[in-house]
């Protein structure tokens, strides 16, 4: 972090009256090449392109389209600018949830999963801010498996195979770890900074060692082959968050043909009933309704919850459902269906005997804050708490395919590490589960191994609760409704146990936190049935909803957009974000969404005859 702003931050908080620190900060901002994007208060009545949503994908699309000086581009974002301080400290990421930059969605109650969460519901944070969910996320940089994309292509989506898409992953990338930047799978010099956290606990490498002991390799999980263990890479720059706003919007903030409007809540896309052409958007901005027209196209990048929400409000969705709510149907389409997400068993906790974990009282102190703000290093830089990633095979997965079905997030902390203050609330763990099982871990040294189901069979849906645009939609993820999904998670839990029993982790006295779940103990401790019951209680979303405006060929009745991301049956309207994934990728979704933004920008340029 640059020196003057460090001053402002440190002094502003602890010593000086706020206004003085603020002036220093503003002076600095004006000349900073990475300074905040300029926001437009009074948008024009018409633009060539309107991009709705400045998240992981939308910020990229707006940045790339405005490379053509002949186009004027409007980027509309419902939230405000990125808060500067807390959001950028990777270890504090969870503190952002349930704040004003979070849409704060919640799923409907479930009977098959999330039983140990408040109201049997999963909290679904989504960024409402320039940068979108890349401002709330845990910053892990993961691309998914080559086969995910080859499968998309095999569904009839030409040029969406891995060999085509690798170019777009690399186009964005500025990998600051030379050992990776040199390989054919990575690149340096792009807008998006990618690197390892500059600080780690002794457990980070111990996790990798443990993986080697159980037969896996330490390798770049974003490279030649995915199966293996690796110290996580993250979208961070000098130890702090590199959101897509910071990466793709700040460096081009002087471009006159890109207008960014914040606190602009888009209510619907207006589509001509006769010609079926999307011609404008209606938004609420500064207390008034405005209609802004698009000469060429409107691009929805509002994310996997809001893009289907806006489409349905605009008359594009399941005809029967829209009619029920009195919304005139423009195009009958499978919008909101095909909802997929990654979930993990969040409760696999282990104790250790040494002071090597992120116990809150030890690290969230003045010294750590100072190390972070002054040098961009120290414990505050751990990526959402996750140090090591692993892609492994359960017994249900064909080892020779290099297409693992389980991912591990290895974290040198548990919900007990902060005494139940923040993480427990962010996850929505019920008081009962906390009191009976995890409270005793409070402020003790412990770590988590979270097995994640990479390709769930269970699918859910999003639909409207009301035709009123400010009422959040109904979210039904149907987690673990397919028995195979639960069976894979059980195998994942057992793999986690095996990891803890390696000498690499035993060295620190690693042992299972074995206080049983009262609701599961009748199934016999540590049987498969017991672990399944636990996974159905402590079901953690990994925050990767996608698939709700599926990309597919013209004969696929579930496809909402074509392989050029144009909405079937509507002219001049595309969807570009996590919604278009036909199947969820085998890994965290931020880098794939950025890739989708890059790819879409080139598609749009090609379609309008602008060289890419
Ligand atoms: C807590 C959390 C942790 C995560 N951790 C990771 C991680 O470590 N690694 C990883 O790879 N992925 C992670 N993810 C997932 C990843 O961040 C998302 O998949 C990705 O950001 C989604 O990108 P998107 O472009 O589809 O949508 P978003 O980034 O959510 O962007 C949508 C944008 O549209 C705006 N918008 C929505 N509705 C409207 C409207 N009506 N009018 C105007 N604007 C609107 C939103 O405010 C938002 O800015 C995490 C997500 C969360 C929430
Ligand atoms: C179109 O998509 C469907 C559904 O994914 C698939 O079965 C079919 O083979 C695809 N057709 C072509 C021509 O790729
Ligand atoms: C695993 O994949 C290999 C390579 O495609 C294939 O030859 C083999 O039949 C598969 N095994 C099983 C059990 O499906």
XYZ file of C-alpha atoms and ligand atoms in Angstrom:
693
model
C 0.000 0.000 0.000
C 1.410 3.412 -0.952
C 2.955 5.417 1.834
C 0.673 8.402 2.071
C -2.433 6.320 2.175
C -0.774 4.135 4.776
C -0.329 7.266 6.789
C -3.884 8.283 6.303
C -5.089 4.883 7.311
C -2.922 4.464 10.359
C -3.242 7.997 11.566
C -6.865 8.274 10.626
C -7.764 5.362 12.747
C -5.597 5.840 15.734
C -4.269 9.345 16.064
C -5.524 12.157 13.932
C -8.965 13.617 13.633
C -10.602 11.909 10.660
C -10.973 15.010 8.402
C -7.242 15.693 8.345
C -6.386 12.135 7.397
C -9.079 12.300 4.783
C -7.568 15.328 3.049
C -4.184 13.636 2.829
C -5.877 10.652 1.370
C -7.781 12.620 -1.278
C -4.660 14.468 -2.462
C -2.934 11.178 -2.822
C -5.834 9.605 -4.683
C -5.906 12.218 -7.406
C -2.434 11.389 -8.666
C -2.421 7.681 -7.982
C -2.218 5.583 -11.146
C -4.244 3.018 -9.263
C -6.633 5.629 -7.923
C -10.351 5.131 -7.811
C -12.267 5.089 -11.061
C -14.024 8.340 -11.917
C -17.748 8.025 -11.648
C -20.245 9.733 -13.880
C -23.073 11.496 -12.102
C -25.108 12.416 -15.120
C -25.093 9.706 -17.778
C -25.978 10.425 -21.403
C -29.348 9.340 -22.744
C -27.792 6.848 -25.161
C -24.620 4.734 -25.393
C -23.329 2.190 -27.894
C -23.073 -0.502 -25.219
C -24.553 -0.748 -21.763
C -22.992 -3.232 -19.354
C -25.124 -4.030 -16.286
C -23.047 -5.005 -13.261
C -19.369 -4.227 -12.599
C -18.397 -7.577 -11.083
C -15.820 -10.186 -12.040
C -17.081 -10.416 -15.614
C -18.741 -7.004 -16.129
C -15.684 -4.934 -15.208
C -13.659 -6.876 -17.770
C -16.245 -6.478 -20.533
C -16.538 -2.719 -19.988
C -12.777 -2.321 -19.862
C -12.191 -4.265 -23.074
C -15.086 -2.795 -25.088
C -13.967 0.725 -24.292
C -10.607 -0.061 -25.893
C -12.351 0.926 -29.101
C -12.362 4.733 -28.874
C -15.222 4.879 -31.361
C -17.625 3.188 -28.938
C -19.051 4.824 -25.903
C -19.726 2.394 -23.131
C -21.822 2.733 -20.000
C -21.128 0.537 -16.976
C -23.949 0.470 -14.431
C -23.347 -0.790 -10.908
C -25.928 -1.042 -8.129
C -23.319 -0.657 -5.389
C -20.738 2.023 -4.665
C -16.959 2.110 -4.888
C -14.754 -0.368 -3.052
C -14.195 0.395 0.613
C -10.461 0.923 0.872
C -9.403 -0.526 4.152
C -10.908 -3.735 5.414
C -11.843 -5.255 2.084
C -8.261 -5.364 0.970
C -6.821 -7.350 3.846
C -7.170 -10.893 2.555
C -7.443 -12.543 5.973
C -10.350 -10.293 6.913
C -12.458 -11.071 3.862
C -15.336 -12.578 5.824
C -15.828 -9.295 7.675
C -17.344 -7.833 4.529
C -20.310 -10.113 4.480
C -23.618 -8.757 5.701
C -22.381 -5.189 5.230
C -23.771 -2.645 2.787
C -21.586 -3.994 -0.019
C -23.260 -7.396 0.220
C -26.615 -8.164 -1.413
C -27.112 -10.493 1.562
C -29.135 -13.215 -0.136
C -30.327 -16.291 1.706
C -31.556 -19.541 0.293
C -34.893 -21.079 1.203
C -34.742 -23.583 4.083
C -33.589 -27.052 3.055
C -34.393 -30.514 4.341
C -31.433 -32.318 2.751
C -28.613 -29.946 3.717
C -27.632 -26.938 5.847
C -29.519 -28.489 8.795
C -26.976 -27.115 11.272
C -27.245 -23.569 9.927
C -29.696 -20.961 11.202
C -33.115 -21.804 9.822
C -31.564 -24.549 7.623
C -30.699 -21.806 5.171
C -27.453 -20.936 3.478
C -26.243 -17.336 3.421
C -25.335 -16.233 -0.061
C -23.205 -13.113 0.047
C -22.791 -11.379 -3.338
C -20.814 -8.213 -3.921
C -22.831 -5.018 -4.385
C -19.918 -2.784 -5.232
C -17.578 -1.902 -8.096
C -15.760 -5.204 -8.587
C -18.804 -7.232 -7.507
C -18.104 -10.499 -5.759
C -14.386 -10.127 -6.496
C -14.478 -7.599 -3.638
C -16.048 -10.058 -1.175
C -14.323 -13.227 -2.256
C -11.439 -15.110 -0.706
C -9.202 -14.302 -3.695
C -8.176 -17.861 -4.528
C -6.990 -18.077 -8.113
C -8.188 -21.345 -9.639
C -9.121 -22.041 -13.241
C -10.856 -25.396 -13.142
C -10.113 -28.482 -15.176
C -9.370 -28.706 -18.890
C -12.150 -31.277 -19.213
C -14.768 -28.879 -17.851
C -14.304 -26.639 -20.849
C -13.856 -29.446 -23.374
C -17.194 -30.743 -22.119
C -18.795 -27.316 -22.683
C -17.538 -27.446 -26.249
C -18.828 -30.994 -26.694
C -22.310 -29.736 -25.743
C -22.307 -27.781 -28.988
C -20.501 -24.604 -27.900
C -17.722 -24.163 -30.443
C -14.565 -22.360 -29.330
C -15.309 -22.890 -25.645
C -12.845 -25.771 -25.260
C -9.795 -25.480 -23.020
C -7.308 -24.844 -25.809
C -9.306 -21.803 -26.932
C -9.910 -20.511 -23.417
C -6.354 -20.814 -22.104
C -5.550 -17.768 -24.225
C -8.135 -15.736 -22.293
C -6.983 -16.885 -18.861
C -3.499 -15.771 -19.848
C -4.640 -12.537 -21.455
C -5.745 -11.186 -18.059
C -2.909 -12.563 -16.044
C 0.076 -10.911 -14.446
C 1.610 -13.774 -12.522
C 4.210 -12.512 -10.070
C 5.608 -15.925 -9.189
C 8.388 -16.360 -11.763
C 8.447 -20.145 -11.458
C 4.911 -20.136 -12.859
C 5.024 -17.104 -15.145
C 7.644 -18.940 -17.213
C 5.434 -21.950 -17.979
C 3.161 -22.207 -21.046
C 0.125 -22.036 -18.726
C 0.739 -18.596 -17.288
C 1.555 -15.088 -18.360
C 2.940 -11.858 -17.002
C 1.940 -8.324 -17.900
C -1.877 -8.618 -17.856
C -4.198 -6.455 -15.755
C -4.892 -9.060 -13.074
C -2.175 -9.623 -10.521
C -1.843 -13.213 -9.342
C 0.578 -14.416 -6.683
C 1.040 -16.405 -3.523
C 0.311 -14.758 -0.214
C 3.584 -13.208 0.971
C 3.290 -14.842 4.389
C 2.260 -18.275 5.583
C 1.965 -20.460 8.638
C 4.064 -23.627 8.981
C 0.903 -25.548 8.167
C 0.805 -24.302 4.553
C 3.760 -26.435 3.503
C 2.850 -29.185 5.975
C -0.446 -29.593 4.090
C 1.464 -30.029 0.840
C 3.795 -32.540 2.514
C 0.780 -34.418 3.838
C -0.572 -34.604 0.290
C 2.674 -36.082 -0.950
C 2.545 -38.680 1.830
C -0.871 -39.877 0.711
C 0.334 -40.161 -2.865
C -0.283 -36.820 -4.552
C 2.105 -34.462 -6.244
C 2.921 -30.894 -5.360
C 2.085 -29.155 -8.607
C 0.519 -26.138 -10.265
C -3.165 -27.023 -10.116
C -3.770 -24.423 -12.853
C -1.208 -25.991 -15.172
C -0.618 -29.129 -17.186
C -2.536 -31.349 -14.818
C -4.949 -30.513 -11.992
C -4.621 -33.420 -9.560
C -2.357 -32.496 -6.662
C -1.545 -30.098 -3.831
C -0.361 -26.509 -4.032
C 0.194 -23.413 -1.917
C -2.705 -21.245 -3.056
C -2.282 -18.460 -5.540
C -4.539 -15.456 -5.192
C -5.716 -12.360 -6.988
C -3.667 -10.081 -4.788
C -1.229 -7.268 -5.455
C 1.459 -6.402 -2.929
C -0.425 -8.375 -0.311
C -3.838 -6.804 -0.792
C -6.921 -7.609 -2.799
C -6.812 -7.168 -6.546
C -10.505 -6.929 -7.405
C -11.603 -6.655 -11.019
C -12.284 -2.977 -10.408
C -8.723 -2.463 -9.259
C -7.368 -4.616 -12.075
C -9.492 -3.621 -15.072
C -11.135 -0.267 -14.301
C -8.615 1.783 -12.349
C -5.820 1.674 -14.939
C -8.156 3.002 -17.635
C -9.920 5.584 -15.558
C -8.919 8.421 -17.874
C -10.679 6.865 -20.868
C -13.349 9.381 -21.899
C -15.549 6.859 -23.697
C -16.261 4.741 -20.614
C -18.822 6.105 -18.200
C -19.189 4.346 -14.872
C -22.320 5.049 -12.866
C -22.540 3.714 -9.315
C -25.609 3.327 -7.099
C -27.485 2.632 -10.317
C -29.912 -0.193 -9.713
C -31.140 -1.668 -12.986
C -34.752 -2.779 -12.705
C -35.310 -4.180 -16.165
C -34.250 -4.353 -19.751
C -36.853 -2.875 -22.046
C -37.484 -5.164 -24.979
C -39.595 -4.209 -27.947
C -42.562 -6.600 -28.127
C -42.772 -6.652 -31.910
C -39.127 -6.797 -32.991
C -37.918 -8.435 -29.764
C -35.022 -6.028 -29.558
C -33.533 -4.931 -26.243
C -33.333 -1.161 -26.639
C -32.856 0.320 -23.170
C -32.583 -0.279 -19.462
C -34.645 1.220 -16.677
C -32.658 2.130 -13.605
C -33.085 3.826 -10.287
C -30.300 6.350 -9.807
C -30.118 9.073 -7.168
C -33.739 8.634 -6.297
C -35.075 8.856 -9.794
C -36.058 6.443 -12.502
C -34.194 6.797 -15.744
C -34.277 5.027 -19.053
C -30.984 4.817 -20.918
C -30.794 3.545 -24.460
C -28.283 1.271 -26.131
C -27.501 1.781 -29.790
C -25.753 -1.579 -30.218
C -26.223 -3.931 -27.299
C -27.055 -4.447 -23.659
C -24.855 -6.863 -21.745
C -26.112 -8.362 -18.491
C -23.250 -9.103 -16.105
C -25.210 -8.918 -12.870
C -24.131 -12.362 -11.639
C -25.817 -15.757 -11.306
C -28.552 -14.441 -9.009
C -29.255 -11.000 -10.448
C -28.898 -11.690 -14.174
C -31.740 -14.244 -14.144
C -33.646 -11.929 -11.797
C -33.413 -9.020 -14.255
C -34.174 -11.272 -17.246
C -37.363 -12.516 -15.614
C -38.434 -9.000 -14.620
C -37.908 -8.089 -18.291
C -40.183 -10.844 -19.587
C -37.544 -13.438 -20.454
C -38.055 -16.623 -18.445
C -40.327 -19.607 -17.891
C -43.619 -18.446 -19.452
C -45.894 -20.018 -16.881
C -43.981 -18.557 -13.959
C -43.915 -15.052 -15.462
C -47.617 -15.189 -16.295
C -48.429 -16.200 -12.713
C -46.769 -12.986 -11.572
C -48.434 -10.847 -14.230
C -45.265 -10.182 -16.216
C -45.872 -10.079 -19.996
C -43.830 -12.848 -21.617
C -41.414 -11.764 -24.331
C -39.464 -14.991 -24.578
C -40.167 -18.308 -22.942
C -36.760 -19.498 -21.682
C -35.265 -21.726 -18.982
C -33.944 -18.735 -17.027
C -33.118 -19.459 -13.383
C -32.996 -23.223 -13.845
C -29.784 -25.285 -13.961
C -28.554 -23.596 -10.755
C -25.330 -25.220 -9.538
C -23.010 -24.390 -6.668
C -20.055 -25.843 -4.827
C -20.611 -27.013 -1.289
C -18.268 -28.504 1.226
C -18.439 -30.166 4.604
C -17.322 -27.197 6.668
C -16.972 -28.943 10.008
C -13.895 -31.136 9.672
C -11.724 -29.610 12.398
C -8.428 -30.736 13.898
C -6.527 -29.623 16.953
C -2.773 -29.094 17.034
C -0.394 -28.661 19.964
C 1.635 -25.750 18.709
C 0.951 -22.028 18.300
C 0.982 -22.160 14.495
C -2.591 -21.294 13.514
C -4.541 -18.090 12.979
C -5.941 -17.698 16.472
C -7.515 -14.286 16.428
C -6.067 -12.827 19.603
C -2.609 -13.715 18.317
C -2.806 -12.090 14.905
C -5.478 -9.462 14.639
C -3.452 -7.057 16.667
C -1.568 -3.810 16.100
C 1.621 -5.528 15.013
C -0.093 -7.513 12.291
C -2.051 -4.465 11.186
C 1.152 -2.492 10.926
C 2.958 -5.214 8.992
C 0.074 -5.354 6.599
C -0.473 -1.638 6.021
C 3.172 -0.716 5.816
C 4.738 -3.680 4.073
C 1.800 -5.522 2.583
C 2.750 -8.708 4.372
C 2.146 -10.733 7.509
C -0.811 -12.802 8.681
C -3.382 -10.355 7.307
C -2.448 -11.446 3.778
C -3.615 -15.054 4.070
C -6.233 -15.550 1.339
C -9.553 -15.654 3.172
C -7.709 -17.917 5.567
C -7.017 -20.553 2.903
C -3.346 -21.433 2.497
C -3.274 -24.653 0.533
C -5.471 -26.132 -2.173
C -5.741 -29.728 -3.259
C -7.551 -31.591 -6.006
C -8.010 -35.251 -5.169
C -9.928 -38.317 -6.287
C -12.615 -40.021 -4.248
C -13.180 -43.693 -4.978
C -15.916 -42.629 -7.404
C -13.526 -40.780 -9.685
C -11.467 -42.283 -12.527
C -7.883 -41.545 -11.512
C -6.526 -41.864 -15.039
C -8.682 -38.960 -16.261
C -7.009 -36.238 -14.155
C -10.469 -34.852 -13.432
C -10.655 -34.936 -9.627
C -14.076 -34.865 -7.976
C -13.023 -33.385 -4.612
C -11.189 -30.173 -3.772
C -9.727 -29.397 -0.351
C -9.517 -25.938 1.124
C -6.884 -26.237 3.843
C -7.159 -23.523 6.436
C -4.937 -22.917 9.475
C -8.021 -21.930 11.495
C -11.544 -23.104 12.394
C -14.730 -21.288 13.397
C -13.357 -21.501 16.910
C -10.258 -19.445 16.094
C -12.057 -16.137 16.527
C -14.098 -17.372 19.471
C -17.222 -17.540 17.344
C -17.246 -13.823 16.612
C -17.164 -13.396 12.844
C -16.769 -16.577 10.841
C -19.562 -18.378 12.653
C -21.932 -15.522 11.878
C -20.772 -15.252 8.278
C -21.475 -18.946 7.794
C -24.702 -18.800 9.776
C -23.805 -21.783 11.971
C -26.674 -22.339 14.418
C -26.251 -21.681 18.127
C -26.968 -25.323 18.821
C -24.193 -26.649 16.579
C -21.811 -24.020 17.893
C -22.562 -24.645 21.559
C -22.572 -28.428 21.352
C -19.612 -29.054 19.029
C -17.377 -26.112 18.186
C -17.441 -23.654 21.073
C -14.854 -25.698 22.948
C -12.384 -24.893 20.171
C -12.572 -21.181 20.982
C -9.176 -19.520 20.662
C -7.377 -22.863 20.589
C -4.942 -23.905 17.865
C -6.916 -25.779 15.247
C -7.177 -26.173 11.488
C -9.816 -27.128 8.942
C -9.755 -29.400 5.929
C -12.856 -28.622 3.894
C -13.702 -31.207 1.247
C -15.661 -29.675 -1.625
C -17.826 -31.541 -4.095
C -16.553 -30.388 -7.485
C -19.260 -31.562 -9.886
C -22.533 -31.844 -7.999
C -25.371 -33.688 -9.699
C -27.962 -31.859 -7.598
C -29.349 -28.800 -9.329
C -31.560 -26.035 -8.029
C -33.340 -22.983 -9.327
C -33.962 -19.289 -8.836
C -37.363 -17.765 -9.407
C -39.158 -14.551 -8.645
C -40.738 -14.048 -5.260
C -42.518 -11.022 -6.610
C -42.709 -8.892 -9.728
C -41.447 -6.017 -7.588
C -37.788 -5.528 -8.565
C -36.552 -4.788 -5.047
C -37.809 -8.019 -3.555
C -35.028 -10.634 -3.626
C -35.697 -13.760 -5.669
C -36.384 -17.225 -4.277
C -33.217 -19.344 -4.197
C -33.551 -23.128 -3.999
C -30.146 -24.816 -4.391
C -31.328 -28.386 -3.613
C -27.948 -29.243 -2.096
C -27.312 -32.981 -1.636
C -30.632 -34.053 -3.099
C -28.774 -36.570 -5.269
C -27.420 -39.408 -3.079
C -24.206 -39.621 -5.120
C -23.302 -36.095 -4.069
C -23.510 -37.022 -0.400
C -21.501 -40.207 -1.012
C -18.638 -38.225 -2.563
C -18.587 -35.769 0.346
C -18.354 -38.692 2.767
C -15.311 -39.952 0.878
C -13.944 -36.421 1.043
C -14.304 -36.354 4.821
C -12.436 -39.651 5.059
C -9.655 -38.304 2.850
C -9.414 -35.324 5.187
C -8.949 -37.708 8.106
C -6.237 -39.577 6.226
C -4.440 -36.294 5.605
C -4.479 -35.459 9.305
C -2.838 -38.796 10.073
C 0.264 -38.188 7.978
C 3.540 -37.594 9.755
C 3.691 -34.098 8.239
C 0.674 -33.095 10.329
C 1.151 -35.452 13.269
C 4.388 -33.586 13.885
C 2.224 -30.735 15.173
C 0.040 -33.090 17.203
C -2.807 -33.024 14.688
C -5.901 -34.928 15.836
C -9.563 -34.839 14.950
C -11.771 -32.572 17.012
C -14.037 -35.516 17.753
C -16.868 -34.023 19.763
C -19.829 -35.715 18.086
C -22.782 -34.009 16.430
C -25.684 -34.713 18.799
C -28.054 -35.207 15.854
C -25.788 -37.741 14.171
C -24.293 -39.735 17.029
C -27.046 -42.381 16.853
C -25.622 -43.467 13.468
C -22.446 -44.741 15.115
C -19.393 -42.530 15.486
C -17.349 -41.982 12.307
C -19.316 -44.396 10.168
C -20.159 -43.316 6.604
C -23.711 -42.638 7.769
C -22.367 -40.450 10.566
C -20.223 -38.372 8.189
C -23.081 -38.013 5.753
C -25.297 -36.737 8.550
C -22.574 -34.248 9.578
C -22.194 -33.044 5.982
C -25.949 -32.526 5.760
C -25.751 -30.395 8.903
C -22.629 -28.318 8.365
C -23.077 -27.752 4.629
C -20.966 -24.789 3.550
C -21.500 -23.040 0.274
C -18.193 -22.163 -1.376
C -20.059 -19.205 -2.944
C -19.975 -20.336 -6.567
C -23.562 -20.181 -7.854
C -23.729 -20.420 -11.636
C -25.628 -21.873 -14.565
C -28.865 -19.872 -14.368
C -28.719 -18.584 -17.964
C -27.152 -21.636 -19.533
C -25.110 -21.427 -22.713
C -26.019 -24.087 -25.281
C -26.815 -24.803 -28.882
C -30.115 -24.043 -30.563
C -31.527 -27.532 -30.044
C -30.945 -27.504 -26.290
C -34.280 -26.593 -24.643
C -32.481 -25.538 -21.443
C -30.162 -23.089 -23.151
C -30.834 -19.401 -22.507
C -27.894 -18.002 -24.471
C -26.145 -19.250 -27.588
C -22.390 -19.888 -27.785
C -21.904 -16.200 -28.586
C -23.781 -15.435 -25.373
C -26.761 -13.859 -27.152
C -30.107 -14.458 -25.459
C -32.169 -16.788 -27.635
C -35.185 -15.032 -29.116
C -34.101 -11.496 -28.190
C -31.928 -9.171 -30.287
C -29.113 -7.017 -28.894
C -28.991 -8.702 -25.497
C -26.233 -10.890 -24.065
C -25.475 -12.413 -20.702
C -21.829 -12.448 -19.637
C -21.121 -13.809 -16.152
C -21.274 -16.998 -14.053
C -24.857 -17.581 -15.207
C -23.790 -18.837 -18.619
C -21.810 -21.849 -17.385
C -23.563 -24.954 -18.736
C -21.954 -27.016 -15.969
C -20.057 -25.737 -12.945
C -16.302 -25.812 -13.391
C -14.140 -27.985 -11.132
C -12.696 -25.155 -9.083
C -13.355 -21.686 -7.706
C -15.232 -19.465 -10.113
C -13.651 -16.009 -10.043
C -10.915 -16.643 -12.628
C -13.412 -18.458 -14.904
C -15.801 -15.465 -14.702
C -12.965 -13.106 -15.618
C -12.103 -15.429 -18.497
C -15.760 -15.373 -19.616
C -15.585 -11.557 -19.599
C -12.415 -11.598 -21.732
C -13.821 -14.117 -24.181
C -17.155 -12.295 -24.466
C -15.447 -8.972 -25.149
C -13.631 -10.548 -28.095
C -16.828 -12.178 -29.363
C -18.604 -8.812 -29.260
C -15.727 -7.045 -30.988
C -15.738 -9.716 -33.710
C -19.485 -9.485 -34.161
C -19.234 -5.722 -34.666
C -16.220 -5.952 -36.953
C -13.690 -4.456 -34.584
C -10.290 -6.211 -34.649
C -9.550 -8.230 -31.519
C -17.653 -14.762 0.080
C -17.184 -15.232 -1.274
C -15.964 -15.880 -1.395
C -15.531 -16.333 -2.639
N -14.269 -16.837 -2.742
C -13.777 -17.104 -3.975
C -12.411 -17.436 -4.130
O -11.623 -17.448 -3.185
N -11.968 -17.729 -5.392
C -12.798 -17.718 -6.467
O -12.350 -18.032 -7.566
N -14.096 -17.388 -6.337
C -14.589 -17.037 -5.124
N -15.879 -16.632 -5.008
C -16.744 -16.651 -6.199
C -16.465 -15.539 -7.205
O -16.104 -14.358 -6.556
C -17.716 -15.354 -8.081
O -18.003 -16.555 -8.754
C -17.545 -14.266 -9.133
O -17.126 -13.061 -8.553
C -18.858 -14.058 -9.879
O -18.672 -13.110 -10.898
P -19.894 -12.530 -11.714
O -19.324 -11.575 -12.696
O -20.718 -13.654 -12.219
O -20.816 -11.776 -10.652
P -20.448 -10.662 -9.574
O -18.987 -10.509 -9.405
O -21.260 -10.966 -8.365
O -20.945 -9.308 -10.246
C -22.274 -8.924 -10.395
C -22.341 -7.406 -10.299
O -23.605 -6.949 -10.760
C -24.119 -5.988 -9.875
N -25.577 -6.008 -9.976
C -26.376 -7.031 -9.613
N -27.666 -6.676 -9.818
C -27.652 -5.431 -10.332
C -28.675 -4.534 -10.744
N -29.961 -4.888 -10.663
N -28.326 -3.306 -11.213
C -27.007 -2.965 -11.304
N -26.002 -3.772 -10.910
C -26.331 -4.989 -10.433
C -23.615 -6.456 -8.533
O -23.686 -5.435 -7.573
C -22.210 -6.908 -8.865
O -21.294 -5.850 -8.821
C -16.350 -16.157 -3.780
C -17.566 -15.491 -3.665
C -17.984 -15.009 -2.434
C -19.286 -14.259 -2.353
C -26.796 -29.508 -28.763
O -26.944 -29.603 -27.347
C -27.512 -30.809 -26.888
C -27.672 -30.698 -25.376
O -26.451 -30.401 -24.755
C -26.635 -31.987 -27.301
O -27.223 -33.189 -26.892
C -26.456 -31.983 -28.814
O -25.565 -32.978 -29.184
C -25.924 -30.632 -29.284
N -25.884 -30.575 -30.733
C -24.781 -30.279 -31.404
C -24.931 -30.151 -32.869
O -23.704 -30.120 -30.867
C -10.943 -44.517 -16.880
O -10.524 -43.716 -17.949
C -9.735 -44.398 -18.895
C -9.179 -43.396 -19.897
O -10.216 -42.724 -20.560
C -10.598 -45.490 -19.544
O -9.828 -46.201 -20.489
C -11.116 -46.427 -18.462
O -12.015 -47.347 -19.015
C -11.820 -45.642 -17.361
N -12.123 -46.547 -16.262
C -13.340 -46.640 -15.752
C -13.491 -47.579 -14.602
O -14.306 -46.018 -16.167
